[in-house]
XYZ file of C-alpha atoms in Angstrom:
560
model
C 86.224 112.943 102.256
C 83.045 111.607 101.462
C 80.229 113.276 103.442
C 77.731 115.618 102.458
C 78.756 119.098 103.429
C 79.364 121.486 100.352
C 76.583 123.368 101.771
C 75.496 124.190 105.457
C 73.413 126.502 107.618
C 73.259 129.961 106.340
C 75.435 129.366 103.383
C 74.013 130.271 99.764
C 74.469 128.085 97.075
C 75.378 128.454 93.348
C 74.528 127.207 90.177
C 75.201 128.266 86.626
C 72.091 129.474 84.531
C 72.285 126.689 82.015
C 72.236 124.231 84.812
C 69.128 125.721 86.165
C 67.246 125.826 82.748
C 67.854 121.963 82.850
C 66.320 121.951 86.665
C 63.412 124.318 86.344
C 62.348 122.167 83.367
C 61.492 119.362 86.290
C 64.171 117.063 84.490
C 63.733 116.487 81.043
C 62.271 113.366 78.969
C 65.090 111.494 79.585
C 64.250 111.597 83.355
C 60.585 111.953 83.526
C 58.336 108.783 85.432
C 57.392 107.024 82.287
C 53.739 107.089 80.934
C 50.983 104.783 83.000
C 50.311 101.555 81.636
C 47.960 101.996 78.788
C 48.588 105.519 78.132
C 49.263 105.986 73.945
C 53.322 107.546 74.177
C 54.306 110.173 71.486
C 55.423 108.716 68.162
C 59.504 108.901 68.161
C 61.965 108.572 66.056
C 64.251 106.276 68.710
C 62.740 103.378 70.166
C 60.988 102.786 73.460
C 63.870 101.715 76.444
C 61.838 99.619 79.056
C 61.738 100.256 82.204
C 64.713 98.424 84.337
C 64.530 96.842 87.377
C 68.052 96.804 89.391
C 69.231 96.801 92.793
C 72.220 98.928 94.065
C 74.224 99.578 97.540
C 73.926 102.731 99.379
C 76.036 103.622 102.256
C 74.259 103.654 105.915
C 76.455 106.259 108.218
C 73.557 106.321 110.497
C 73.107 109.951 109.493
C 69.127 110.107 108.483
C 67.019 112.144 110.448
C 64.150 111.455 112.464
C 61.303 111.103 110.684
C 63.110 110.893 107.378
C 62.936 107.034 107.018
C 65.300 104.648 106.446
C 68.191 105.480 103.796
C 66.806 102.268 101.895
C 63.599 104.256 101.576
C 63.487 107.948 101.858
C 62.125 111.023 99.998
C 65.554 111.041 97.807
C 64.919 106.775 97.177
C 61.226 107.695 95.929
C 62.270 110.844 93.945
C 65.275 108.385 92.596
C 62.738 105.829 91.575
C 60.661 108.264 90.166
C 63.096 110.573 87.852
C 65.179 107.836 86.752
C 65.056 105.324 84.156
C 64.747 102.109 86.367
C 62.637 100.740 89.062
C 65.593 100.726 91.865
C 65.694 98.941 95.500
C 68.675 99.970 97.672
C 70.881 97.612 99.666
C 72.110 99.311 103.081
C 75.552 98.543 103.607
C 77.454 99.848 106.937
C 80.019 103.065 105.704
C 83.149 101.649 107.540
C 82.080 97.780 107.600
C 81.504 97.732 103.680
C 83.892 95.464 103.022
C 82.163 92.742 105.612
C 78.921 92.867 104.355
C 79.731 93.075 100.539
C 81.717 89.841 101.515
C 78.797 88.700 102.659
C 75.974 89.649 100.154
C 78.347 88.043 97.610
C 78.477 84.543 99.254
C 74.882 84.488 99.572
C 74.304 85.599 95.996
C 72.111 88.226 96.726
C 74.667 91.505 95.928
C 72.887 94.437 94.482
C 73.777 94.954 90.563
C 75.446 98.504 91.143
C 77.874 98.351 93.993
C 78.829 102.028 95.180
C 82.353 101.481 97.044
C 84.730 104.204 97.757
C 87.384 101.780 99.080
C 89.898 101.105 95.977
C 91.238 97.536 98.199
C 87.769 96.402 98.312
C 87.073 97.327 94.487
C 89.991 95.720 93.697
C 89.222 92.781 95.943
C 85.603 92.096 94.232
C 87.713 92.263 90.458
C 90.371 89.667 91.636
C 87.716 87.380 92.917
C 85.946 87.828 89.543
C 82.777 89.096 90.559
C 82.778 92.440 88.755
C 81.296 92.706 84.934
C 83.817 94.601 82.555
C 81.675 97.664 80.912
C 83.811 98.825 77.626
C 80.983 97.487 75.231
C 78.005 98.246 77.545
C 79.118 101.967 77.661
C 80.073 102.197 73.749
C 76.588 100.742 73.127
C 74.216 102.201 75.914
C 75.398 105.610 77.181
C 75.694 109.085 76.363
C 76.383 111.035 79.367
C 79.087 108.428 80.554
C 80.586 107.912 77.739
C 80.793 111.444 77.019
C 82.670 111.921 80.081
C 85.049 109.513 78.970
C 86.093 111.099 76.251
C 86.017 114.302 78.155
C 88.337 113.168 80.842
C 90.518 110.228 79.599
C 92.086 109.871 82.808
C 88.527 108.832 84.240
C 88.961 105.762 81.688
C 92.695 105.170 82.708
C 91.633 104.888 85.841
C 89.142 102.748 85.774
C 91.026 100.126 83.917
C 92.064 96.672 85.528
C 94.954 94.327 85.078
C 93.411 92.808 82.121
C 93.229 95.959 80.074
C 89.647 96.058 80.510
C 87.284 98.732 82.220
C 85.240 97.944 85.359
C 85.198 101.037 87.079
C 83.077 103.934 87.371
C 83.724 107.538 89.002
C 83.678 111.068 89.106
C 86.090 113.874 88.463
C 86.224 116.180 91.753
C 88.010 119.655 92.081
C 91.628 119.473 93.105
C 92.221 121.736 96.278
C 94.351 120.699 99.436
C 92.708 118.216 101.702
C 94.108 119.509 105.125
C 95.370 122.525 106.049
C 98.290 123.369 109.185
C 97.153 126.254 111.115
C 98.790 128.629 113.198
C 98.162 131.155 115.266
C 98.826 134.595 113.267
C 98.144 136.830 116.366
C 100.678 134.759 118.520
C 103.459 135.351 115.688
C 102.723 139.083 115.255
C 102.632 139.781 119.499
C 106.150 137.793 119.850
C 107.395 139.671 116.725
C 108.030 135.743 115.290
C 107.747 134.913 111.493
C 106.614 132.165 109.756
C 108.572 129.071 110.456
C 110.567 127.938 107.033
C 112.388 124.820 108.441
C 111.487 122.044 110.945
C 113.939 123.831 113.360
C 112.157 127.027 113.227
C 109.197 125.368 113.659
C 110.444 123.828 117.065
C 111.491 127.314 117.948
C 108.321 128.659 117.212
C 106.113 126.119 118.989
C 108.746 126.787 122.309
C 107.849 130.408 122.019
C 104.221 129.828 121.988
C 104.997 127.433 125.203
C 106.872 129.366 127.090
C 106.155 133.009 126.559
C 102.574 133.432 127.408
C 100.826 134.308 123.856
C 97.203 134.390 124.893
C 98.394 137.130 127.913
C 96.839 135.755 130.996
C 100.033 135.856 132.787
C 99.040 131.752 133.148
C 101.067 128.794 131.777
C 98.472 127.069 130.132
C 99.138 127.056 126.062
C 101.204 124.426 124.084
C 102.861 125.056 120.789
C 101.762 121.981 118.726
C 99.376 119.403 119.702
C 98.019 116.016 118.037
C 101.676 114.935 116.313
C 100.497 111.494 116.456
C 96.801 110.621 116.024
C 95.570 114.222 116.282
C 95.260 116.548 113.244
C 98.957 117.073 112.843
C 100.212 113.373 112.688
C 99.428 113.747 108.704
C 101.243 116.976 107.828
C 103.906 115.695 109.595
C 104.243 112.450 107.895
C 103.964 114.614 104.476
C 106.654 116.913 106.087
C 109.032 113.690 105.982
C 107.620 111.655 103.135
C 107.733 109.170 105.618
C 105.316 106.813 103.714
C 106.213 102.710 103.234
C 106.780 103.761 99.545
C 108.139 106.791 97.927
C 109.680 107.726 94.170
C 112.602 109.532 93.870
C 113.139 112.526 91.525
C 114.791 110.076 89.150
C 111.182 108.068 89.141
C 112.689 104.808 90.870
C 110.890 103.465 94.268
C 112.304 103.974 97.647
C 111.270 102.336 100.375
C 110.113 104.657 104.152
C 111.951 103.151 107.528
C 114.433 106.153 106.624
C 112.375 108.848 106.109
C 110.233 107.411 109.283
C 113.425 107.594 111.423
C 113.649 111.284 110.490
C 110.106 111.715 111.503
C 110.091 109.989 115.091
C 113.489 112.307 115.817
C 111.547 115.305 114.468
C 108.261 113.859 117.103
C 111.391 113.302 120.159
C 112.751 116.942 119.219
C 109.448 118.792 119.839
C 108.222 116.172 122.618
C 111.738 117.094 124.451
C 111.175 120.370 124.205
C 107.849 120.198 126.134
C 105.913 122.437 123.238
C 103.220 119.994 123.180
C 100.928 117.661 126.261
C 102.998 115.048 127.137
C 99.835 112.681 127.713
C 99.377 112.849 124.070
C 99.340 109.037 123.650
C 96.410 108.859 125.267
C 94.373 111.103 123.334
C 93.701 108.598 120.976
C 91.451 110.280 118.227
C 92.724 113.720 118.989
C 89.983 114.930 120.379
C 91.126 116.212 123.163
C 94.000 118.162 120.877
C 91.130 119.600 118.636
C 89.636 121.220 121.482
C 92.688 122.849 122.770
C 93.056 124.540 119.966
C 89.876 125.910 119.506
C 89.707 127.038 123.098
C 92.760 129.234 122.277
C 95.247 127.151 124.095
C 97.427 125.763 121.266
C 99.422 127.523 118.446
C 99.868 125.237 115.528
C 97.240 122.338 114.738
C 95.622 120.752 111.528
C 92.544 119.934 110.811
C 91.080 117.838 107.448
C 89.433 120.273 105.604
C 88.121 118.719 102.452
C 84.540 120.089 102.952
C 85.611 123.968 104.325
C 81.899 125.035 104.623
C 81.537 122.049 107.203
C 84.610 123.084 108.968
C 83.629 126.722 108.955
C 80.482 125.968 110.603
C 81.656 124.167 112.870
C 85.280 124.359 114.372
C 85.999 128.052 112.817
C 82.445 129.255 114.217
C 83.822 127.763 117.228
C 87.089 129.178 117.811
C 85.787 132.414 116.845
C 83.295 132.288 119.655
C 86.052 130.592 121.898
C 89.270 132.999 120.964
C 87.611 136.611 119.940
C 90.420 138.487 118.144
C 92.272 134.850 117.364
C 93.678 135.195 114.050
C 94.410 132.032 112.111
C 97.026 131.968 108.818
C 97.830 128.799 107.316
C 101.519 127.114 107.595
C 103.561 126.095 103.910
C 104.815 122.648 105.719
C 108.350 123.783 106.813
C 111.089 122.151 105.145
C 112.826 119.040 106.431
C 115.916 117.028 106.375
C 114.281 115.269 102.955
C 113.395 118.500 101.195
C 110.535 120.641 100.561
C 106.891 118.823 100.189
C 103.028 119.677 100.845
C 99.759 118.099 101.956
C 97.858 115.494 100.027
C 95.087 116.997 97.439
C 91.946 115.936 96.900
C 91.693 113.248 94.389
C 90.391 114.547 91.305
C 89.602 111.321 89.296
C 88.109 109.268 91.634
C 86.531 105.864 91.085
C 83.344 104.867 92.810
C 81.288 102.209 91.513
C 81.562 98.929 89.536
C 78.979 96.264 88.704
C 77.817 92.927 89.555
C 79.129 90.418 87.015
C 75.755 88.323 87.670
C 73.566 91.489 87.274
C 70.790 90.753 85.283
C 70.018 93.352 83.314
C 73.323 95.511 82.756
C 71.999 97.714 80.163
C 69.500 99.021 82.564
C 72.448 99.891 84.718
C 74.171 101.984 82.415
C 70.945 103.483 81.969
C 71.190 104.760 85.735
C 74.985 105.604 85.605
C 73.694 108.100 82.959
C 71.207 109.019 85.018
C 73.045 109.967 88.184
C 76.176 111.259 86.044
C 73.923 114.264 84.704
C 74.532 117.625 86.509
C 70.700 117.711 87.141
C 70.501 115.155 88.884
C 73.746 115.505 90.949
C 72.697 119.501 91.896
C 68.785 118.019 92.669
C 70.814 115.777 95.230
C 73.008 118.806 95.986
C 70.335 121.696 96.541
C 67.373 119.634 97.145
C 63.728 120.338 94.765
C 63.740 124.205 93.725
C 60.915 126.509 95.168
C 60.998 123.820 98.048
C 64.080 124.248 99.280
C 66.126 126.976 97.485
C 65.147 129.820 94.979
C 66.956 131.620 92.565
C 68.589 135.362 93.488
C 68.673 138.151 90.686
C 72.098 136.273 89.442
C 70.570 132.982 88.935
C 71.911 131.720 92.215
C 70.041 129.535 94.454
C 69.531 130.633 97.621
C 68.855 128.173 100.583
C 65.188 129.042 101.707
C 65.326 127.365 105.313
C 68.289 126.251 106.638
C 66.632 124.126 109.499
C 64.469 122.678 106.327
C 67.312 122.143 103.684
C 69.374 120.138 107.560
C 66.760 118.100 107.604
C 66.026 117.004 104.073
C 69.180 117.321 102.478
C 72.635 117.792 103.489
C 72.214 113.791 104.203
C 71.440 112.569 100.327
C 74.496 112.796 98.685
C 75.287 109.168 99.054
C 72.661 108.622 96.533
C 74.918 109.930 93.642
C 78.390 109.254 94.230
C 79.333 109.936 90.051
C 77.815 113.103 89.688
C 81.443 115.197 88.646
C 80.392 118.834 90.305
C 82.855 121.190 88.237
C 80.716 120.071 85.100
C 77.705 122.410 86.705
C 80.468 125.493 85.426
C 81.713 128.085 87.231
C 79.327 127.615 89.992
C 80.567 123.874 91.126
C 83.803 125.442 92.223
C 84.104 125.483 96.363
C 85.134 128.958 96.571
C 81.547 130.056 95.099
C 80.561 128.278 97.789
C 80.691 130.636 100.722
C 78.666 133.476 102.175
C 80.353 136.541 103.258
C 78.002 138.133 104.997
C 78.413 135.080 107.547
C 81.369 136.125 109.924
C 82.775 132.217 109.882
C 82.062 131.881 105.903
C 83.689 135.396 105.193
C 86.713 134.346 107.302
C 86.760 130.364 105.959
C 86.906 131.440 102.113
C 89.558 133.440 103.030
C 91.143 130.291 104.536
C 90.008 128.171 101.908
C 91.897 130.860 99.222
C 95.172 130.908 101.255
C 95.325 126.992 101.589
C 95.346 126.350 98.009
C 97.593 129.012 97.114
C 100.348 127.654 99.678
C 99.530 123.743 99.211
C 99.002 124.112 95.602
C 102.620 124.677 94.959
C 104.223 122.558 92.148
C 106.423 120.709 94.656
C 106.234 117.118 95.682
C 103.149 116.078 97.768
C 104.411 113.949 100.664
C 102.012 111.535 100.298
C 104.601 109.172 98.076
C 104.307 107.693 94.339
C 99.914 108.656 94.400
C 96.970 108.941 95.921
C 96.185 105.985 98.386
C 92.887 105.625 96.124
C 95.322 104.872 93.209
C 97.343 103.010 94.824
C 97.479 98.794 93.993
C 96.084 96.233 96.600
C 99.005 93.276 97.154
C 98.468 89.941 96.753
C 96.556 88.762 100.031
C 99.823 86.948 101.438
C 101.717 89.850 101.088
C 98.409 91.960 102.757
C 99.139 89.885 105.879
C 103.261 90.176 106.068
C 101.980 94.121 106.337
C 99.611 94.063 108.315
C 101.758 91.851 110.833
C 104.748 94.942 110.119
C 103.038 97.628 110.181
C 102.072 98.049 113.694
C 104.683 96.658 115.691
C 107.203 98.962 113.292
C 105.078 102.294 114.484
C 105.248 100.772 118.202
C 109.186 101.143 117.790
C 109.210 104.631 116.680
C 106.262 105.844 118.962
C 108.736 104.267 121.822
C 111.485 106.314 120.493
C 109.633 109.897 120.873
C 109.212 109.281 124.383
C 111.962 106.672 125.488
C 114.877 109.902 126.342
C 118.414 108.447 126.600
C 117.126 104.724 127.380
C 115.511 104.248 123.548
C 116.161 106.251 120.816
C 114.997 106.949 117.159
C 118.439 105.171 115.726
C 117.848 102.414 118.201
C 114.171 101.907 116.815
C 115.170 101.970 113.432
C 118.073 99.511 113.440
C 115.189 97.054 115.142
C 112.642 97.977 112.594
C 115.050 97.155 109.753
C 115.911 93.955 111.311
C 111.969 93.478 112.104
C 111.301 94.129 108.085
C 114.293 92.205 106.486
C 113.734 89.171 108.443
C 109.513 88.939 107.927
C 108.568 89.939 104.493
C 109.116 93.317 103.899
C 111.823 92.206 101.169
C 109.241 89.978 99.032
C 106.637 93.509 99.124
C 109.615 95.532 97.863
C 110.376 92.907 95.573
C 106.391 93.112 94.415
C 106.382 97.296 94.111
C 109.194 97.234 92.782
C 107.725 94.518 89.960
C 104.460 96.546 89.775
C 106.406 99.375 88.890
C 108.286 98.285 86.267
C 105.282 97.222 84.415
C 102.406 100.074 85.203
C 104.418 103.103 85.718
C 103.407 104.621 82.356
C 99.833 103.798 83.181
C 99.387 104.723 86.981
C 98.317 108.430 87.369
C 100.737 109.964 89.422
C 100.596 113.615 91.023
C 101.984 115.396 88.138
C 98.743 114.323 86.175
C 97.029 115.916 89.275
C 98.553 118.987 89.242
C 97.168 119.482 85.473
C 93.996 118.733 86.046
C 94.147 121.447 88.703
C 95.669 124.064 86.493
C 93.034 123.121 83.634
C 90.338 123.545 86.750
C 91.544 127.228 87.737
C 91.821 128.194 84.289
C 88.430 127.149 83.961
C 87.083 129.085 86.605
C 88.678 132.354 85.990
């Protein structure tokens, strides 16, 4: 979810005018290097801000390219350094071993003053050990930009708000569109005269006819219906299909609690398993791969694929399959309804947090400074587009236009790590993803068309199955409660991964009885017992997916 990627080879860009007048002004005073020592500065009226001198994190996902330095210290570092109001020296810290090495900058004292953290149990980790600085009267006394954003968005401040009533987070609001999408093979339904599945048994049906009826036409039985139900592409949809999370809310707003909902999901996994619509090795495709490349050689009928950034997936996996499958047609599938009702995919989360600060920093002001700094739209489109005239221009609309893809690879599409506040739909009508695409690319012509029929069937006003939130918004338990999971977890999903394949001998019934008796007897009362707490006292202030959906109505209202 967090990769560069809203632009890729071939595709053209967009930008609204007034965003552009505030880029082809080469930033403005409030971003310019300040004058040489010595040099006589124009009288005023406010008063001369010195120059800061902070450190800050920035994630290392091994992604620079050759001859491109380090991601400490790179073109984007220098131009970072030399736009913005401080004097700033980055801290690499490993993407998916952040949590290790903050641990360890911490005890050593040498942390950087602006930590950049997508992980919300890590965030919250650093506030419960006291080591974050709360930013209510820094903000109200040295930003603009921020704190204008704050009053823009008041769910950016709910958010950001800790236990103590205080605020010690930092983010960004994103666009709210689905963040995977189910897809099927269209071609397959029209040649076997089939329709849409609607229900989890016409989707077994359906998935048996792509099987066993030959859909591709080789006279050759070589095509599955469904592939990666477990750690492939569709174990997520799936999981939404059920709501089969540890904790869900009812319609009546009370917590319930998943083993139930997971039973119906491992006899859903047996059913199509049983049926033989999908490779019965699929336990040992362990990252899915080998189920992603079935389906884009043309051999399966119903996969999913995470499709947060669509421009990355269209150049890649669409351009793929179209190569792969000439006259493949993909649609995407509403997920079907199940024994638990009606739900759809998780959505991007629109208010998310990303950064908090040092409580040791020394000079904090100087670090509000730089939030405002990287929460201005031109400086989150420089680290979007790259400089103008050196790596896009402007077309007769005002829309930049990539000038060499190879070029824009290289120096680019790699940066955005630099500014994880920037909010994108606050660059207007052109920050939207669908603006995004360029038809007169076969794979971007066919992914916006995709990318238009995903949100209209996952955007539904229906329950996402993802349970009470977002994971991001989701609380962090008490560390002795983090370890009764941990020790659940697992061994639980053993017993109902042994039900999809254990026939008469072991069956989902059998693994849930054991997985009751597994959670009853070692903690998973005293976690219910702490949700159920949690709840009771932050319902009114957690935001839920309601408060989602309204953001994204407010979004397309925007846009149109």
């Amino acid at each position: 979810m967090q990769k560069k990627g809203w632009i890729h080879f071939g595709l053209t860009a967009v930008l609204t005018a007034s965003m552009l007048a505030g880029c082809s002004d080469k930033q403005n005073a409030a971003t310019e290097t300040p004058k040489a020592s010595g040099e006589t500065p124009k009288a005023s009226a406010e008063a001369v801000v010195k120059r800061g001198k902070i450190t800050a994190t920035i994630y290392e996902r091994g992604n620079v390219p050759n001859g491109m330095g380090t991601i400490e210290e790179n073109m984007w570092s220098k131009w970072t350094n030399e736009k913005g109001p401080n004097d700033i020296k980055f801290t690499a810290v490993p993407r998916w071993e952040s949590s290790q090495k903050l641990n360890v900058l911490f005890a050593s004292g040498s942390a950087p003053d602006l930590i950049f953290e997508f992980g919300t149990g890590i965030r919250n980790s650093l506030f419960a050990q006291k080591q974050l600085m709360p930013l209510d009267d820094l903000i109200e006394k040295n930003s603009t930009v921020y704190k204008a954003l704050l009053q823009k968005y008041p769910q950016l401040k709910k958010a950001g708000i800790k236990s103590d009533g205080k605020l010690y987070e930092v983010g960004r609001i994103n666009e709210v569109y689905p963040l995977s999408s189910v897809f099927i093979r269209q071609d397959w339904l029209d040649k076997l005269g089939l329709q849409m599945p609607k229900t989890t048994e016409e989707m077994i049906a359906v998935a048996k006819a792509f099987t066993e009826k030959d859909p591709d036409g080789n006279g050759k039985n070589d095509t599955y219906g469904i592939a990666g139900i477990q750690s492939g592409g569709m174990g997520g949809p799936i999981r939404y299909m059920f709501n089969a999370n540890w904790v869900n809310v009812n319609d009546k707003n009370e917590l319930q609690f998943g083993l139930d909902n997971m039973k119906l999901q491992a006899q859903f996994k047996r059913d199509l398993y049983e049926a033989g619509v999908m490779d019965k090795d699929f336990l040992t495709d362990k990252d899915g791969s080998k189920a992603a490349q079935d389906f884009l050689n043309g051999k399966v009928g119903i996969m999913s694929w995470m499709t947060n950034d669509f421009s990355a997936f269209a150049a890649k996996e669409l351009a793929t399959f179209m190569k792969n499958v000439p006259g493949g047609k993909l649609s995407i599938l509403p997920l079907p309804k199940s024994p638990v009702g009606r739900y759809t995919v998780v959505w991007n989360n629109p208010v998310q947090m990303t950064a908090v600060v040092n409580a040791k920093a020394k000079e904090p002001e100087a670090v509000i400074r730089q939030i405002d700094f990287l929460a201005k739209p031109e400086t989150g489109n420089v680290f979007r587009y790259g400089i103008e005239g050196t790596h896009y221009k402007l077309d007769a609309n005002g829309k930049p236009t990539i000038l060499d893809n190879d070029k824009y690879k290289n120096e680019v599409t790699w940066n955005s790590d630099f500014d994880m506040i920037y909010s994108r739909l606050e660059s207007g009508k052109y920050g939207y993803t669908e603006t995004f695409f360029n038809d007169s690319i076969p794979e971007q012509k066919e992914a916006l068309r995709l990318f238009k029929e995903a949100r209209e069937v996952y955007m539904e006003k229906i329950p996402v199955g993802e349970g009470i939130t977002h994971s991001e918004h989701m609380p962090e338990l008490p560390k002795d409660l983090q370890t009764k999971m941990t020790n659940l977890t697992k061994p639980i999903d053993d017993l109902f991964i042994k039900a999809i394949i254990g026939g008469k001998s072991y069956t989902a019934d059998q693994a849930y009885t054991e997985a009751k008796a597994m959670w009853d007897k070692q903690g998973g009362k005293d976690i219910e017992a702490w949700y159920l707490d949690w709840w009771s006292k932050e319902k009114s202030n957690i935001l839920v997916w309601d408060d989602f959906y309204k953001i994204y109505e407010s979004q397309r209202a925007a846009f149109k």
